[in-house]
């Protein structure tokens, strides 16, 4: 029953993709002659449904429906250890030109916290694709009107609590602690309350159990429309289109925090393969299907090629290392 | 009255032939996925997101909601027949469902599960329809302190779940809690009891433990007990319920449905906790409470109505607040966002078609499930007619495939084996499995919410009694522990 | 009181386990930012509870009824008659080893092949002798599961030595 239900959809998708292709007559110009000779293993280091998985499946779908490659990009879930299980597997497979994986700040944070032996330098950056930003929310009736109000309050009363959807020492905590440090506070003075998901943190804020919540801007947009919550600031360098929230920088706080996502490959893949994938993702991001997908998912394009992405990762490492050091959580 | 008009509007959407077809596809696929041990609705829904890309949002949510409650509905089948819970929410169903099947009443157990699921599902839809916005206030009023009190109340059930030896029951519960805290501690990021293994960082998957302790241990146990003492199990028995049985179950089903629904409304609680609370409540209230665990029909009816009601309840925070209460509803939220619908306080005004369409479709889906499942029971239960060696081998395959499909990791297969052996030892020497599972479900949640509450209060313990809901729950917990003791003392004094 | 009963042996095992557990609880590092309750508190409480309970178990009186009821539904391995491969204890051990082998072979051999091998092999070993039915049942169930997961739901399963 289910098989039959899906096939027409697939056929329809293929059909429309063919139409789109013949209409635009995409001319493919490869940066090199190398092309994958078999299916590419495309790993999401987490269970189906999360951010990495969505990135892998969406990009694989766009590549297929736009006919950007002759081979299949097979989405493979390797969950466990916040990514560490997959990283350990991929690290054993250096020089494999037919393997890619989705990545984001945890590839830097998890090793720094000491729970993964491998970090971004053990892999080849291919491309940064998209980004999201942190946003700080309070209840509509909260006394705080700006991000500086909040940090002033924390300075006076260390019990002011800020909830987040991930463990202490991971993304949300680093983001808010870094902002607090930039405002002149001690990073460790943020009373960060870890919840097991952004949703739980937001429910707790709605009920007034915590004073503020830090989460991804994409995740918060529904709540902001509802009018029960209010945003104090967003960690983007400039305002996010369609989201009427001032940046930290506008409020005199020189701090940005990217929740970026990108693609990496095993260490020491061939130069030709790297160029091929770099180019593949660059072309993918110019397609209509990609534009449609990012629109739906609320992603902001933030492409960087391999070299630029690598430098960006090194900067991130320094930024995170500093914050974790302030928090006393640096274990590696 | 307004709800009625809205519901009529919802039915006008849900009865659209296309939507009707998708309800059917959804509940059918959901039942199948639910029946397979391990593979749950969450992965299934995540993998369906690309399909819903091309659908109208109301249709997409109708389909996905169907898979979700269909899976909870179908999960009872393998719990009853194979002692291998199909989804986490149906673990409690196996406590009495499997013994019933062993006694040759598989047909009746499956029928009761189907009816109870139907009633639980329907009651939750009625609740969803009339009091959803009101209930969203209840959901947000539960902060860390309240959750802690709720978990404490839940844990008092250990006493009623350990029938022979209280000490053994408590030991099992403590072991369950010990398993639940393995992994990275959320509040500090510290590793606990991982032995340096990255596979254990995210903790031990609940279903790996449940399948090991129940299904695998059962296979080992049957091997050990040899051919002679195997109960006659080839009789499926009649599906018919007597009037007396229906009367007997009416009150438990009603109570458990309401309890399950409220548990489902609370983010983070959900079907698993709901079904346990329903089961232990009925065990305590029943006059024949001591036959629970040995094939009491109320022991099937209570958790089945509670878990289906909880499934409906979990749509309250999702649709009215826009916050997911569980992994599964988080995936649903993601799918809705992809389809361009933002669930939340504004959804009723912005997309009434999605809101009311889904609610109406749930009525239809529940009827489909009942009509679909009842006639199939004799055929599905035929698996018990398989020759014993083949049946044992099939149960093993289902468990292994289920666990592998859960995490794609050989490590979890080894864990499954370890828990199977632990389960066998427990079974042989009279340690009850239910308290262990309860400790496993509630342990980590209790610790986390307690530490969260204390961190918010700055280490001040009075937060647990200053909050009225928390105080009431703790008093109920104390009473439910104290009353039986007082009763016993009175009995002793009289004797 | 010369011989320990089974509960007392189990109690001793649990005592050793809980001491080990407590020792590990004391190794849990302190979180650098002060917390009202740190990561080590809960494990310590659990360890102490288990220790106390296992001592209680050691001194718990064995109710006669429990023994009786165990006898009646367990009959663990009546020593005589069955020997060799059909001995229940050997069967449990063998099944455990087969599961371990499956865990390690699933990736190199592939999902389909290893699952069918495990299913058919165990059914045969448990004493099922209708090879055709055995192979057809296990084979079709594994194949359906495989198709459902890999083709319909798009979950990647290891293919191993087979091309699909």
PDB file of C-alpha atoms in Angstrom, chain A residues 1-2 5-6 9 12-13 45-49 53-54 57-58 61 77-86 88-89 110 113-116 159 161 165-169 191-200 202-204 206-210 218-219 221-223 225-228 292-293 296-297 329 331, chain B residues 21-22 24-25 28-29 33 42-44 46-55 139-144 146 184-191 198-199 201-202 205 267-268 321-325 331 333-334 337-340 342-346 350 406-409 445 448 452-453 455-458 460 467:
ATOM      1  CA  UNK A   1       0.000   0.000   0.000  1.00  0.00           C
ATOM      2  CA  UNK A   2       2.680   2.360   1.026  1.00  0.00           C
ATOM      3  CA  UNK A   5       1.417   5.438  -2.735  1.00  0.00           C
ATOM      4  CA  UNK A   6       4.935   6.682  -3.040  1.00  0.00           C
ATOM      5  CA  UNK A   9       4.934  10.964  -6.197  1.00  0.00           C
ATOM      6  CA  UNK A  12       5.929  13.197 -10.527  1.00  0.00           C
ATOM      7  CA  UNK A  13       9.028  14.640  -8.909  1.00  0.00           C
ATOM      8  CA  UNK A  45      25.904  11.818  12.251  1.00  0.00           C
ATOM      9  CA  UNK A  46      22.528  11.667  14.029  1.00  0.00           C
ATOM     10  CA  UNK A  47      19.098  10.042  13.967  1.00  0.00           C
ATOM     11  CA  UNK A  48      16.511  10.897  11.321  1.00  0.00           C
ATOM     12  CA  UNK A  49      14.725  14.174  12.021  1.00  0.00           C
ATOM     13  CA  UNK A  53      19.667  14.706   8.866  1.00  0.00           C
ATOM     14  CA  UNK A  54      17.493  17.429   7.336  1.00  0.00           C
ATOM     15  CA  UNK A  57      18.313  14.620   2.931  1.00  0.00           C
ATOM     16  CA  UNK A  58      17.441  18.037   1.545  1.00  0.00           C
ATOM     17  CA  UNK A  61      17.120  15.522  -2.870  1.00  0.00           C
ATOM     18  CA  UNK A  77      22.294   7.890   9.608  1.00  0.00           C
ATOM     19  CA  UNK A  78      25.091   7.175  12.048  1.00  0.00           C
ATOM     20  CA  UNK A  79      23.758   8.434  15.389  1.00  0.00           C
ATOM     21  CA  UNK A  80      25.509   8.433  18.751  1.00  0.00           C
ATOM     22  CA  UNK A  81      27.806  10.454  20.958  1.00  0.00           C
ATOM     23  CA  UNK A  82      26.521  13.793  19.650  1.00  0.00           C
ATOM     24  CA  UNK A  83      28.255  12.979  16.360  1.00  0.00           C
ATOM     25  CA  UNK A  84      31.362  11.356  17.802  1.00  0.00           C
ATOM     26  CA  UNK A  85      30.410   7.844  16.663  1.00  0.00           C
ATOM     27  CA  UNK A  86      30.157   8.931  13.044  1.00  0.00           C
ATOM     28  CA  UNK A  88      35.305   8.088  14.555  1.00  0.00           C
ATOM     29  CA  UNK A  89      34.041   5.946  11.666  1.00  0.00           C
ATOM     30  CA  UNK A 110      32.350  18.231  21.243  1.00  0.00           C
ATOM     31  CA  UNK A 113      34.630  19.252  25.751  1.00  0.00           C
ATOM     32  CA  UNK A 114      36.728  16.109  25.574  1.00  0.00           C
ATOM     33  CA  UNK A 115      34.164  13.614  24.316  1.00  0.00           C
ATOM     34  CA  UNK A 116      35.530  13.104  20.799  1.00  0.00           C
ATOM     35  CA  UNK A 159      19.966  33.795  39.837  1.00  0.00           C
ATOM     36  CA  UNK A 161      17.964  32.017  34.694  1.00  0.00           C
ATOM     37  CA  UNK A 165      17.734  23.362  24.481  1.00  0.00           C
ATOM     38  CA  UNK A 166      21.124  21.669  24.717  1.00  0.00           C
ATOM     39  CA  UNK A 167      23.529  20.455  27.381  1.00  0.00           C
ATOM     40  CA  UNK A 168      25.775  22.732  29.406  1.00  0.00           C
ATOM     41  CA  UNK A 169      28.902  23.502  27.417  1.00  0.00           C
ATOM     42  CA  UNK A 191      22.751  30.748  35.170  1.00  0.00           C
ATOM     43  CA  UNK A 192      22.209  28.465  32.195  1.00  0.00           C
ATOM     44  CA  UNK A 193      19.477  25.835  32.615  1.00  0.00           C
ATOM     45  CA  UNK A 194      19.793  22.933  30.190  1.00  0.00           C
ATOM     46  CA  UNK A 195      16.587  21.441  28.796  1.00  0.00           C
ATOM     47  CA  UNK A 196      16.422  18.416  26.561  1.00  0.00           C
ATOM     48  CA  UNK A 197      15.108  20.411  23.616  1.00  0.00           C
ATOM     49  CA  UNK A 198      14.314  23.937  22.474  1.00  0.00           C
ATOM     50  CA  UNK A 199      10.596  23.125  22.776  1.00  0.00           C
ATOM     51  CA  UNK A 200      10.830  22.206  26.437  1.00  0.00           C
ATOM     52  CA  UNK A 202      10.246  27.498  25.484  1.00  0.00           C
ATOM     53  CA  UNK A 203       7.363  25.886  27.393  1.00  0.00           C
ATOM     54  CA  UNK A 204       9.235  26.628  30.578  1.00  0.00           C
ATOM     55  CA  UNK A 206       5.906  30.527  28.633  1.00  0.00           C
ATOM     56  CA  UNK A 207       5.062  29.257  32.106  1.00  0.00           C
ATOM     57  CA  UNK A 208       7.442  31.765  33.689  1.00  0.00           C
ATOM     58  CA  UNK A 209       9.703  29.119  35.189  1.00  0.00           C
ATOM     59  CA  UNK A 210      12.835  30.606  33.629  1.00  0.00           C
ATOM     60  CA  UNK A 218      14.347  29.728  12.900  1.00  0.00           C
ATOM     61  CA  UNK A 219      12.812  27.744  15.732  1.00  0.00           C
ATOM     62  CA  UNK A 221       9.671  32.512  14.622  1.00  0.00           C
ATOM     63  CA  UNK A 222       6.408  30.692  15.371  1.00  0.00           C
ATOM     64  CA  UNK A 223       6.519  31.780  18.996  1.00  0.00           C
ATOM     65  CA  UNK A 225       4.121  35.522  15.871  1.00  0.00           C
ATOM     66  CA  UNK A 226       2.000  34.291  18.766  1.00  0.00           C
ATOM     67  CA  UNK A 227       2.768  37.444  20.719  1.00  0.00           C
ATOM     68  CA  UNK A 228       3.314  35.787  24.081  1.00  0.00           C
ATOM     69  CA  UNK A 292      12.413  26.635  -2.552  1.00  0.00           C
ATOM     70  CA  UNK A 293      13.798  24.326   0.141  1.00  0.00           C
ATOM     71  CA  UNK A 296      10.499  26.467   3.465  1.00  0.00           C
ATOM     72  CA  UNK A 297      13.058  25.550   6.073  1.00  0.00           C
ATOM     73  CA  UNK A 329      34.817  23.618  30.705  1.00  0.00           C
ATOM     74  CA  UNK A 331      38.932  19.592  28.645  1.00  0.00           C
TER      75      UNK A 331
ATOM     76  CA  UNK B  21      -7.258   8.227   1.357  1.00  0.00           C
ATOM     77  CA  UNK B  22      -4.305   9.723   3.215  1.00  0.00           C
ATOM     78  CA  UNK B  24      -6.195   5.440   5.522  1.00  0.00           C
ATOM     79  CA  UNK B  25      -2.627   5.242   4.210  1.00  0.00           C
ATOM     80  CA  UNK B  28      -2.306   1.551   7.840  1.00  0.00           C
ATOM     81  CA  UNK B  29       1.401   2.369   7.533  1.00  0.00           C
ATOM     82  CA  UNK B  33       5.436   0.287  11.714  1.00  0.00           C
ATOM     83  CA  UNK B  42       9.618   8.992  15.044  1.00  0.00           C
ATOM     84  CA  UNK B  43      11.988   7.647  12.403  1.00  0.00           C
ATOM     85  CA  UNK B  44       9.070   6.806  10.164  1.00  0.00           C
ATOM     86  CA  UNK B  46      11.201  11.918   9.789  1.00  0.00           C
ATOM     87  CA  UNK B  47      11.651   9.831   6.683  1.00  0.00           C
ATOM     88  CA  UNK B  48       8.222  10.828   5.384  1.00  0.00           C
ATOM     89  CA  UNK B  49       8.928  14.554   5.404  1.00  0.00           C
ATOM     90  CA  UNK B  50      10.056  14.586   1.752  1.00  0.00           C
ATOM     91  CA  UNK B  51       6.737  13.009   0.719  1.00  0.00           C
ATOM     92  CA  UNK B  52       4.755  15.698   2.473  1.00  0.00           C
ATOM     93  CA  UNK B  53       6.655  18.368   0.524  1.00  0.00           C
ATOM     94  CA  UNK B  54       4.187  17.935  -2.287  1.00  0.00           C
ATOM     95  CA  UNK B  55       1.054  17.855  -0.164  1.00  0.00           C
ATOM     96  CA  UNK B 139       1.046  22.413  30.062  1.00  0.00           C
ATOM     97  CA  UNK B 140       2.990  25.618  30.652  1.00  0.00           C
ATOM     98  CA  UNK B 141       2.190  25.648  34.346  1.00  0.00           C
ATOM     99  CA  UNK B 142       4.397  22.560  34.681  1.00  0.00           C
ATOM    100  CA  UNK B 143       7.923  23.742  35.358  1.00  0.00           C
ATOM    101  CA  UNK B 144      10.871  21.698  36.605  1.00  0.00           C
ATOM    102  CA  UNK B 146       6.190  20.232  39.075  1.00  0.00           C
ATOM    103  CA  UNK B 184      26.268  12.651  29.189  1.00  0.00           C
ATOM    104  CA  UNK B 185      24.677  14.647  31.994  1.00  0.00           C
ATOM    105  CA  UNK B 186      22.646  17.455  30.456  1.00  0.00           C
ATOM    106  CA  UNK B 187      23.200  19.930  33.268  1.00  0.00           C
ATOM    107  CA  UNK B 188      26.986  19.736  33.248  1.00  0.00           C
ATOM    108  CA  UNK B 189      27.997  17.867  30.125  1.00  0.00           C
ATOM    109  CA  UNK B 190      29.837  15.377  32.337  1.00  0.00           C
ATOM    110  CA  UNK B 191      30.092  11.750  31.230  1.00  0.00           C
ATOM    111  CA  UNK B 198      31.301   7.168  22.664  1.00  0.00           C
ATOM    112  CA  UNK B 199      28.419   4.801  21.900  1.00  0.00           C
ATOM    113  CA  UNK B 201      27.412   9.141  25.397  1.00  0.00           C
ATOM    114  CA  UNK B 202      23.788   9.675  24.399  1.00  0.00           C
ATOM    115  CA  UNK B 205      18.028   3.561  24.199  1.00  0.00           C
ATOM    116  CA  UNK B 267       5.705  18.146  27.263  1.00  0.00           C
ATOM    117  CA  UNK B 268       8.266  15.474  28.033  1.00  0.00           C
ATOM    118  CA  UNK B 321       1.761  26.452  21.711  1.00  0.00           C
ATOM    119  CA  UNK B 322       3.916  25.406  18.808  1.00  0.00           C
ATOM    120  CA  UNK B 323       6.241  23.505  21.129  1.00  0.00           C
ATOM    121  CA  UNK B 324       6.863  19.801  20.703  1.00  0.00           C
ATOM    122  CA  UNK B 325       6.526  17.636  23.799  1.00  0.00           C
ATOM    123  CA  UNK B 331       9.440  15.851  13.866  1.00  0.00           C
ATOM    124  CA  UNK B 333       6.543  20.351  14.056  1.00  0.00           C
ATOM    125  CA  UNK B 334       9.452  20.298  11.634  1.00  0.00           C
ATOM    126  CA  UNK B 337       7.188  24.280   9.252  1.00  0.00           C
ATOM    127  CA  UNK B 338       8.412  22.773   5.989  1.00  0.00           C
ATOM    128  CA  UNK B 339       4.860  22.887   4.659  1.00  0.00           C
ATOM    129  CA  UNK B 340       4.639  26.557   5.564  1.00  0.00           C
ATOM    130  CA  UNK B 342       3.598  27.663  11.928  1.00  0.00           C
ATOM    131  CA  UNK B 343       1.798  25.909  14.749  1.00  0.00           C
ATOM    132  CA  UNK B 344       1.246  28.028  17.822  1.00  0.00           C
ATOM    133  CA  UNK B 345      -1.219  30.408  19.372  1.00  0.00           C
ATOM    134  CA  UNK B 346      -2.023  31.919  15.984  1.00  0.00           C
ATOM    135  CA  UNK B 350      -4.347  31.462  10.502  1.00  0.00           C
ATOM    136  CA  UNK B 406      16.774   2.028  15.667  1.00  0.00           C
ATOM    137  CA  UNK B 407      20.426   3.008  15.789  1.00  0.00           C
ATOM    138  CA  UNK B 408      22.202   1.175  12.949  1.00  0.00           C
ATOM    139  CA  UNK B 409      24.764   0.074  15.480  1.00  0.00           C
ATOM    140  CA  UNK B 445      13.672  12.745  34.166  1.00  0.00           C
ATOM    141  CA  UNK B 448      17.060  16.354  35.639  1.00  0.00           C
ATOM    142  CA  UNK B 452      16.851  22.208  37.046  1.00  0.00           C
ATOM    143  CA  UNK B 453      14.415  23.362  39.714  1.00  0.00           C
ATOM    144  CA  UNK B 455      19.342  25.640  39.879  1.00  0.00           C
ATOM    145  CA  UNK B 456      16.538  28.073  39.142  1.00  0.00           C
ATOM    146  CA  UNK B 457      15.823  28.530  42.837  1.00  0.00           C
ATOM    147  CA  UNK B 458      19.512  28.920  43.651  1.00  0.00           C
ATOM    148  CA  UNK B 460      16.505  26.557  47.738  1.00  0.00           C
ATOM    149  CA  UNK B 467       4.486  25.714  44.089  1.00  0.00           C
TER     150      UNK B 467
END
